[in-house]
Short mmCIF file of C-alpha atoms and ligand atoms in Angstrom, two decimals:
data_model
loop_
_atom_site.label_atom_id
_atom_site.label_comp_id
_atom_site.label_asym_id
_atom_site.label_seq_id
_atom_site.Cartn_x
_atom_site.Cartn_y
_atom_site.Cartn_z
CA UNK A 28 198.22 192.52 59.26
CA UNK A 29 196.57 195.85 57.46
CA UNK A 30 198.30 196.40 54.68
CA UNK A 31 196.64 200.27 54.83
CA UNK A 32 196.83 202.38 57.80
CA UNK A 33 193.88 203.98 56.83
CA UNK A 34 191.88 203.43 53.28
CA UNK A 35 188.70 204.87 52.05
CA UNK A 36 187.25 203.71 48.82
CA UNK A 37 184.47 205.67 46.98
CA UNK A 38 183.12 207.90 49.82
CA UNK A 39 180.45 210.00 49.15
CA UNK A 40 179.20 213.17 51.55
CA UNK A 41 176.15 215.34 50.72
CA UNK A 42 174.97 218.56 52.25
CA UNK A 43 171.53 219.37 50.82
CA UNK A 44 172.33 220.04 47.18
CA UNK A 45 176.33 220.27 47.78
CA UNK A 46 177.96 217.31 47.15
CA UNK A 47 181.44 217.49 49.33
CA UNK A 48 182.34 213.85 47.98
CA UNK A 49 181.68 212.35 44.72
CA UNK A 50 183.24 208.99 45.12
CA UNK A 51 186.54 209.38 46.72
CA UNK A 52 189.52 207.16 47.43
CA UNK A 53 192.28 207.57 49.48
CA UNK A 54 194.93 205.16 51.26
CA UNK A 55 198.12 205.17 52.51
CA UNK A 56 200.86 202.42 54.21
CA UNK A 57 201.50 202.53 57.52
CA UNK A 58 204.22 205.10 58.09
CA UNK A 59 203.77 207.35 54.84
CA UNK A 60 202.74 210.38 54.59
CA UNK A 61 199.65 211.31 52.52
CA UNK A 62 199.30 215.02 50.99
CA UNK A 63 195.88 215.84 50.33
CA UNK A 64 195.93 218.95 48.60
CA UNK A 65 192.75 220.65 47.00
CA UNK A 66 191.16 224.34 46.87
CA UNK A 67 188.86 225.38 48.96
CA UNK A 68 185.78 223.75 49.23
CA UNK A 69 187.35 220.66 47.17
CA UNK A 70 186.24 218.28 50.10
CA UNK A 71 189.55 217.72 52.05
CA UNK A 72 187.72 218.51 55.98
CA UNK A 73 184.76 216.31 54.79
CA UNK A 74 187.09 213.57 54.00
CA UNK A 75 189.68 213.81 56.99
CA UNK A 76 186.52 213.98 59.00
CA UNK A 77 184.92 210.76 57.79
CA UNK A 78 187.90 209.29 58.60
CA UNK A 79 188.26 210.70 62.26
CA UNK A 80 185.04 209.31 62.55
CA UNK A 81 183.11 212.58 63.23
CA UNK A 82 180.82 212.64 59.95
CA UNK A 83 179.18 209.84 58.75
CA UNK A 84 179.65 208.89 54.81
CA UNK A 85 176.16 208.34 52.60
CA UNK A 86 178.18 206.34 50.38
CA UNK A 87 181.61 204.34 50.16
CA UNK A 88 183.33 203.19 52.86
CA UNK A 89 186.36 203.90 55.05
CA UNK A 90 189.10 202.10 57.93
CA UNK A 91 191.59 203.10 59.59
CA UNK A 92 194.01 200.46 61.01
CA UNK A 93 191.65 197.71 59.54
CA UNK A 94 188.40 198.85 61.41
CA UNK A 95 185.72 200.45 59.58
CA UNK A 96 185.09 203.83 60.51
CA UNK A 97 181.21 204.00 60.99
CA UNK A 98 180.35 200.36 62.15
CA UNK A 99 183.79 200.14 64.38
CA UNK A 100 184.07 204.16 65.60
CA UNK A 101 185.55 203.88 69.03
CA UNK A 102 188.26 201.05 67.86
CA UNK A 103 189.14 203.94 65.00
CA UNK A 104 188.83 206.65 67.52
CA UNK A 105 191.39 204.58 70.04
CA UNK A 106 193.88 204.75 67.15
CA UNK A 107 193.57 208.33 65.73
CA UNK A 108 194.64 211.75 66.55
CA UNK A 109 193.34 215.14 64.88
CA UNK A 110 194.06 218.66 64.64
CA UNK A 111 191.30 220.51 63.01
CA UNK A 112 191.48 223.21 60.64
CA UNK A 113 190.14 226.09 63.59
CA UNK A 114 191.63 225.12 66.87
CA UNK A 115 190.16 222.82 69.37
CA UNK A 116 191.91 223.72 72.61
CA UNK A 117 190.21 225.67 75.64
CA UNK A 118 191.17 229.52 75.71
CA UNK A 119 190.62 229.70 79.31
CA UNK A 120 192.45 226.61 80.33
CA UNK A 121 196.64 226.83 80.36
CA UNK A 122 198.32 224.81 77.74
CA UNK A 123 199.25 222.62 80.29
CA UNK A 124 196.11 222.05 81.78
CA UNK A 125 194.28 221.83 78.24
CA UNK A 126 196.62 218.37 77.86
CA UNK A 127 196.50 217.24 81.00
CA UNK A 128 192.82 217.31 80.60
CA UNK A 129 193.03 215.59 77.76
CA UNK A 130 195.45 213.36 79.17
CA UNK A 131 192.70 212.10 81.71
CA UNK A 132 189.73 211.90 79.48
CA UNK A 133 192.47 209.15 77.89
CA UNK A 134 192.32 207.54 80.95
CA UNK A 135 195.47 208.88 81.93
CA UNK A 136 196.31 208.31 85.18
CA UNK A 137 197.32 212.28 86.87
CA UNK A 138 200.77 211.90 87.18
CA UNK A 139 200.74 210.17 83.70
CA UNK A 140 199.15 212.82 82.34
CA UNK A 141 201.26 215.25 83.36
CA UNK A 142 204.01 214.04 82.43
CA UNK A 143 202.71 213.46 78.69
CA UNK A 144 201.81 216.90 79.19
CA UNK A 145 205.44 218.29 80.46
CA UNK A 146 207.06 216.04 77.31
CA UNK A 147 204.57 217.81 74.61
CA UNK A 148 204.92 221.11 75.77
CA UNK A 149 209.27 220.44 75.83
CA UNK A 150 208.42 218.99 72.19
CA UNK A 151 206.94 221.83 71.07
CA UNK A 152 208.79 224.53 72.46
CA UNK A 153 205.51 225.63 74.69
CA UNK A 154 207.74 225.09 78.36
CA UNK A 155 207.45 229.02 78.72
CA UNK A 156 204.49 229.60 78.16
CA UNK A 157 202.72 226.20 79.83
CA UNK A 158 201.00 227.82 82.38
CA UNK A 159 199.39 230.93 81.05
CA UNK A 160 195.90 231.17 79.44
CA UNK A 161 195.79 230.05 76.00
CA UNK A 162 193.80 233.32 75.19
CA UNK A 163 197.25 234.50 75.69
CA UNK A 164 198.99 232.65 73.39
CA UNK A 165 200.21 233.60 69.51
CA UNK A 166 198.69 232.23 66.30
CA UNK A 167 201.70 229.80 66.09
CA UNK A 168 202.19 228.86 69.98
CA UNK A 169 198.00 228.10 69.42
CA UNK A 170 198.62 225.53 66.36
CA UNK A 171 201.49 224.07 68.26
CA UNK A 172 198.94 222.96 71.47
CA UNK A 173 196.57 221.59 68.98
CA UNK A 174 199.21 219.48 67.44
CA UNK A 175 200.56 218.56 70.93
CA UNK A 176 196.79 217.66 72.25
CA UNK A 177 196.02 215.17 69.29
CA UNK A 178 199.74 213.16 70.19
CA UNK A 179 199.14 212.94 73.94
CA UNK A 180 197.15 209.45 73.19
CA UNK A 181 200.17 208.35 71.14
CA UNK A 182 198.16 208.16 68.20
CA UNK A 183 198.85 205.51 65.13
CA UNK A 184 196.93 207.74 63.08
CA UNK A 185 197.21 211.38 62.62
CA UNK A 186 195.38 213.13 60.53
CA UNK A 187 196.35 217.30 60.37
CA UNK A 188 193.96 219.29 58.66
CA UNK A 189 195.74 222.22 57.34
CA UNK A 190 198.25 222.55 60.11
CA UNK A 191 200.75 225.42 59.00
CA UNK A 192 198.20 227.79 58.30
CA UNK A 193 199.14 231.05 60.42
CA UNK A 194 203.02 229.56 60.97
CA UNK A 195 205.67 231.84 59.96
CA UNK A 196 208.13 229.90 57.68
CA UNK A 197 210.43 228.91 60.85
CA UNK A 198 207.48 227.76 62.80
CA UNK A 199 206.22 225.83 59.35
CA UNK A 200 209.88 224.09 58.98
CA UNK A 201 209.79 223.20 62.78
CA UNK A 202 206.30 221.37 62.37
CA UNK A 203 207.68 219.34 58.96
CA UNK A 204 210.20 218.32 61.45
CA UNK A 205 207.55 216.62 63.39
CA UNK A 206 205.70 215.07 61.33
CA UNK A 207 208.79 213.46 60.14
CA UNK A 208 209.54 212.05 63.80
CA UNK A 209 206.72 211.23 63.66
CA UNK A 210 206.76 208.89 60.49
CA UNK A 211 210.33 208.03 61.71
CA UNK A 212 208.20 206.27 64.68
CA UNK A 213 206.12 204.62 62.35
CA UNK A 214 202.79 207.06 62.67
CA UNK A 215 201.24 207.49 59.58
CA UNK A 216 200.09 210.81 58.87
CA UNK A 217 197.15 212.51 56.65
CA UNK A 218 197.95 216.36 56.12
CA UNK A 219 195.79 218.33 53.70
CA UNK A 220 196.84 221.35 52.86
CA UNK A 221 196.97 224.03 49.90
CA UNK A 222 200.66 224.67 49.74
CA UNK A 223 202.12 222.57 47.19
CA UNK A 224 205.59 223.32 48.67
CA UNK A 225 204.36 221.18 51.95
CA UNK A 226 203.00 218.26 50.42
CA UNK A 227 206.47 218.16 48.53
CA UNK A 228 208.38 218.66 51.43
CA UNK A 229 206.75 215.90 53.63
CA UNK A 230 204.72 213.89 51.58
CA UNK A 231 205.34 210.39 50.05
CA UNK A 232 201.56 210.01 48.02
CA UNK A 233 199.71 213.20 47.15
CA UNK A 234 196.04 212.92 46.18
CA UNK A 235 194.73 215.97 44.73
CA UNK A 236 191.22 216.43 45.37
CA UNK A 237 188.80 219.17 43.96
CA UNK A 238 184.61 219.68 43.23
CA UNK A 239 184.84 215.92 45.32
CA UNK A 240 186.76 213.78 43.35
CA UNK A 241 190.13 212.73 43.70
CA UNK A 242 191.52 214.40 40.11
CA UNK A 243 195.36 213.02 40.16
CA UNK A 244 197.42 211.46 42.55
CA UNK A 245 201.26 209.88 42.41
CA UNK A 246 204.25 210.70 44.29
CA UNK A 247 205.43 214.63 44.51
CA UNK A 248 207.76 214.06 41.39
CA UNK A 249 204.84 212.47 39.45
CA UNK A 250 202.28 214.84 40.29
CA UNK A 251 205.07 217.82 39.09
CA UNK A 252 205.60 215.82 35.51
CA UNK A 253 201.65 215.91 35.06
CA UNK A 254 201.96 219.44 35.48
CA UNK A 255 205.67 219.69 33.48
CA UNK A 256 208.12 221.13 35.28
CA UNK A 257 208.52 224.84 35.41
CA UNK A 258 205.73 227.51 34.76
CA UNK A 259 206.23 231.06 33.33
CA UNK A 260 204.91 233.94 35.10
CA UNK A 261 204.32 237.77 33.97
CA UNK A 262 202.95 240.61 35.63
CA UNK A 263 201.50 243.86 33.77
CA UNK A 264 199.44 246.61 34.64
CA UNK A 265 197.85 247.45 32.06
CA UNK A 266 194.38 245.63 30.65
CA UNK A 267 195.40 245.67 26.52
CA UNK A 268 199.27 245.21 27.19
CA UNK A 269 197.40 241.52 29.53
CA UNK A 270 195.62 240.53 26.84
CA UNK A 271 198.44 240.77 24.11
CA UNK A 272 200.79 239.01 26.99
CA UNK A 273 197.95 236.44 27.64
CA UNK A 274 198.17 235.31 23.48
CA UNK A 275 201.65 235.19 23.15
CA UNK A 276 201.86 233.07 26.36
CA UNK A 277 199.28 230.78 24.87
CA UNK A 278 200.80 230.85 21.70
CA UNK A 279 203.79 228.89 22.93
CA UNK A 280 202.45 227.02 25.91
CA UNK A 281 199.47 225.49 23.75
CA UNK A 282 197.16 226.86 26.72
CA UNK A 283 195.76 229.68 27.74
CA UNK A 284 197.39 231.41 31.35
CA UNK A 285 195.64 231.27 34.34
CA UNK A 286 195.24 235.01 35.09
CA UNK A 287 195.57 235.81 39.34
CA UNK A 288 194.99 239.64 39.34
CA UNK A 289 197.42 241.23 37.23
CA UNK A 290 198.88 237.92 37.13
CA UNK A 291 199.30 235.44 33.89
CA UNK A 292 200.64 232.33 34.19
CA UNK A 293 200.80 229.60 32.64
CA UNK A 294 203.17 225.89 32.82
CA UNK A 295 206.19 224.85 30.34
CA UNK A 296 207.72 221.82 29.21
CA UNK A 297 211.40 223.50 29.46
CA UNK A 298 212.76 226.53 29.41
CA UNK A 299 212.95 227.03 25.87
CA UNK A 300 209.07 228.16 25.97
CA UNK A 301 210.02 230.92 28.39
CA UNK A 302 212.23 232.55 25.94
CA UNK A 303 210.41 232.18 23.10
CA UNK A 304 207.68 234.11 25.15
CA UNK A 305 210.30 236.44 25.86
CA UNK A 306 210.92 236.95 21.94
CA UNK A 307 207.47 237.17 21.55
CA UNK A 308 206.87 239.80 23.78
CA UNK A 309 209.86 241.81 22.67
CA UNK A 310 208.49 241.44 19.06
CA UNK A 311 205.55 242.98 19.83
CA UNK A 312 206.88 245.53 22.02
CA UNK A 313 204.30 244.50 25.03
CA UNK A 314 206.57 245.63 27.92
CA UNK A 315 206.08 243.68 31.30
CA UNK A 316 207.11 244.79 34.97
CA UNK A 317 207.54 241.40 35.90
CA UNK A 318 209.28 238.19 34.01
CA UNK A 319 209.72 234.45 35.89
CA UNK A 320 210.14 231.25 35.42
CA UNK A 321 209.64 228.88 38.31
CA UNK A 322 208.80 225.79 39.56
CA UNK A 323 205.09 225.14 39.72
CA UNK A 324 203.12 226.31 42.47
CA UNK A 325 199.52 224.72 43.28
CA UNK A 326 197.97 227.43 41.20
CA UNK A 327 199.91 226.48 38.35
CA UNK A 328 199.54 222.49 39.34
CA UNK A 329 195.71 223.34 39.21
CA UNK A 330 195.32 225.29 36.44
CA UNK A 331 197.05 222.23 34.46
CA UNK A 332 195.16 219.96 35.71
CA UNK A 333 191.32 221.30 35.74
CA UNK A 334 191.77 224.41 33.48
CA UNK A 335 190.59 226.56 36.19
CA UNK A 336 192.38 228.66 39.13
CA UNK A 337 191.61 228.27 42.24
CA UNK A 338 190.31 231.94 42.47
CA UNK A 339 187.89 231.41 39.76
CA UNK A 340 185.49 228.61 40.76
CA UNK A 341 182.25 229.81 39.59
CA UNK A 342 178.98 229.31 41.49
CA UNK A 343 178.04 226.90 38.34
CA UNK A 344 180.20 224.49 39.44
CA UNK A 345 179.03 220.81 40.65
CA UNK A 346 180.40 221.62 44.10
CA UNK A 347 182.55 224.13 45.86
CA UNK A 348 181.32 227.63 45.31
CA UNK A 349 184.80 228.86 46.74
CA UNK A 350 183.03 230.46 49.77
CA UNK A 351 184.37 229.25 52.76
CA UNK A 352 182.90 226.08 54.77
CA UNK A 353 181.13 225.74 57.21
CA UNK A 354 183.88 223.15 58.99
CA UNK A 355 182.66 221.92 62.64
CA UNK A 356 178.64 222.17 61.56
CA UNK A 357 177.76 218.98 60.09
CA UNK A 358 174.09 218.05 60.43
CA UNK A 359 174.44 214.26 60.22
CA UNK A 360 174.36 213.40 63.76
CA UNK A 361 178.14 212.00 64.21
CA UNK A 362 179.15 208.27 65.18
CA UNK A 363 179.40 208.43 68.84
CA UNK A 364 178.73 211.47 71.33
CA UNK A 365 179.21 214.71 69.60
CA UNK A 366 182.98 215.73 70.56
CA UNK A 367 183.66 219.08 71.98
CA UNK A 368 187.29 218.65 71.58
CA UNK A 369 188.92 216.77 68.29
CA UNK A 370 192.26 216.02 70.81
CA UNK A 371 189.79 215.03 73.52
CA UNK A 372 188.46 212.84 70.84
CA UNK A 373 191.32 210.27 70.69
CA UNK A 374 191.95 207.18 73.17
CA UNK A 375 195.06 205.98 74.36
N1 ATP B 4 178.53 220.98 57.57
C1 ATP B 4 178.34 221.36 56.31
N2 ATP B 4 177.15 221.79 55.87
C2 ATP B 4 176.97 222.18 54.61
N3 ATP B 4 177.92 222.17 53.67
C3 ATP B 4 179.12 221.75 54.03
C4 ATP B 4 179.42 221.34 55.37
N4 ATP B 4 180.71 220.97 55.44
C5 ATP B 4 181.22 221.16 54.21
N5 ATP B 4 180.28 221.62 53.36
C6 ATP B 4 180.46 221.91 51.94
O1 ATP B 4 181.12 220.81 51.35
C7 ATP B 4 182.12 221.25 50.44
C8 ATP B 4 183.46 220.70 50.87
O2 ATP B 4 183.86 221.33 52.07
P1 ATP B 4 185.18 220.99 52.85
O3 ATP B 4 185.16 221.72 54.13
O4 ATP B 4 185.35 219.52 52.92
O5 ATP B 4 186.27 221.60 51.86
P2 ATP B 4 187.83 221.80 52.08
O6 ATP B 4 188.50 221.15 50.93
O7 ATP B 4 188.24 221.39 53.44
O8 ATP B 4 187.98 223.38 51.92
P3 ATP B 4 188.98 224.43 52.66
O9 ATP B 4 190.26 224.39 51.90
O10 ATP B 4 188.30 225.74 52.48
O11 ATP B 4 189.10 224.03 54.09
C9 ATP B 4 182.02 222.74 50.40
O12 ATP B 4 181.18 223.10 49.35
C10 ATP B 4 181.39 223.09 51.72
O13 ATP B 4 180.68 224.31 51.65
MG1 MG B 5 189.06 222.34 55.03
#
């Protein structure tokens, strides 16, 4: 009995002179959900890779379902299923033949595997479209395949590496939806991803990772209290009129607002603050063309929480230079044979 469904405990991942991991730890019960939210470049692909087995830690050590992900790979791989960040499924192939494919490398028998197939593409709403090119297919229809290829092996484990990126808000809803069956079934589920909004929607443990290290984690409401609960936000065009905005705001927050453009904002204990910036603004006659209070987005959650935004990482920091990685290019040579296919990857 494994009282984790998956667990890692201090990993560490270097890249030359980046350092992706710094010592992280992660874990989650067997039917929960983990949120692993972080900026870009925090380490979240390095992470949910180590744990799919596909890059190799240099320090720490991970499981999933009790077997240790670099000495025990193919029991881990039999267990997992993952849907990268960039899709994994062949553009030439029809959706149906991309699982059925995959299906087979499971050791599906044909018929099997079509019929895993025909139940997937039902599941996600792909019947229409099952037999045309993938080239063919939308942004959304696309992300929908790669979730249905890394369930055809029924997997305990699934981790789903940003997963509503390039969903419309219908198409997002639809895929919470599923992950919640899935749970329902007793799946546990890793999901990283940068919208705040998701992790609160789906998850029951959110680990917030950035520069490498895991930097707060709790439950969705404990996470929001770190961060108090609402956040003000103005908006003015002009430079001077910012500034003036950006002292007042501090004044009464106690911190200085994280500025996005022409952007300030900044998190509250209550309402109160927002109109005593209000009064303060009126005092000094700075006129604004936009006023809110809100709930906390991951900016805001962020900001709190490291003192910088997630647009202003600056090439001096440890890790994480805020250009974008280079996912799917690891030089450590991975566990077993390099996978073509993450959904391929998995076992029945
Ligand atoms: N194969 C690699 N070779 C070199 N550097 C890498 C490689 N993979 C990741 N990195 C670096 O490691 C750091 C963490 O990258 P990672 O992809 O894990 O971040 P992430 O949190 O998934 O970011 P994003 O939100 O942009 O997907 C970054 O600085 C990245 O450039
Ligand atoms: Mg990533």
């Amino acid at each position: 009995m494994t009282e984790y469904a998956f667990r890692a405990e201090g990993l560490v991942k270097r890249f030359g002179k980046t350092t992706a991991l710094a010592g992280v730890d992660l874990a989650a019960r067997p039917g929960s959900v983990l949120g692993v939210l972080g900026p870009n470049g925090a380490g979240k692909t390095t992470a949910v890779r180590i744990l799919a087995t596909l890059a190799r830690p240099d320090g720490g050590t991970a499981s999933v379902g009790g077997f240790d992900v670099v000495r025990q790979a193919a029991r881990v791989r039999r267990l997992i299923g993952l849907t990268g960040q960039q899709s994994m499924v062949d553009d030439e192939l029809s959706g149906r033949a991309n699982l059925v494919l995959i299906g087979q490398l499971l050791d599906l028998r044909r018929t099997e595997a079509a019929a895993r197939a025909g139940e997937l593409l039902e599941r996600f709403e792909l019947t229409e479209a099952a037999n045309r090119p993938v080239a063919t297919y939308s942004g959304g229809m696309r992300r929908h395949l790669d979730l249905a290829a890394c369930l055809v092996g029924r997997p305990r484990v699934v981790f789903l590496d940003e997963p509503s990126v390039g969903l419309d808000p219908g198409k997002r809803e639809e895929l919470w939806r599923m992950v919640r069956e899935l749970t329902a079934e007793g799946t546990t589920v890793l999901l990283t991803t940068q919208y705040l909004e998701e992790a609160d929607a789906l998850a029951d443990d959110i680990a917030v990772i950035d520069h490498g290290r895991v930097i707060a984690e709790g439950t969705p409401a404990e996470l929001k209290r770190v961060v108090g609960g609402q956040a003000v936000s103005l908006r003015t065009t002009d430079p001077e009129r910012s500034q003036a905005a950006a002292a007042v705001m501090e004044r009464v927050a106690g911190r200085a607002p994280e500025r996005t453009r022409q952007t300030l904002s900044v998190p509250v204990e209550s309402d109160t603050a927002a109109w005593e910036m209000a009064a303060g603004l009126r005092e000094r006659g700075i006129s604004v063309t936009e006023f809110s209070l809100h709930l906390p987005g991951l900016d805001e959650v962020f900001f709190a929480l490291t003192g910088t935004g997630r647009t202003s990482a600056t090439p001096s920091a440890p890790v994480g230079t805020g250009t974008s990685p280079t996912n799917g290019t690891d030089p450590s040579p991975p566990v077993g044979p390099a996978p073509s296919d993450a959904g391929k990857e998995t076992s029945a």
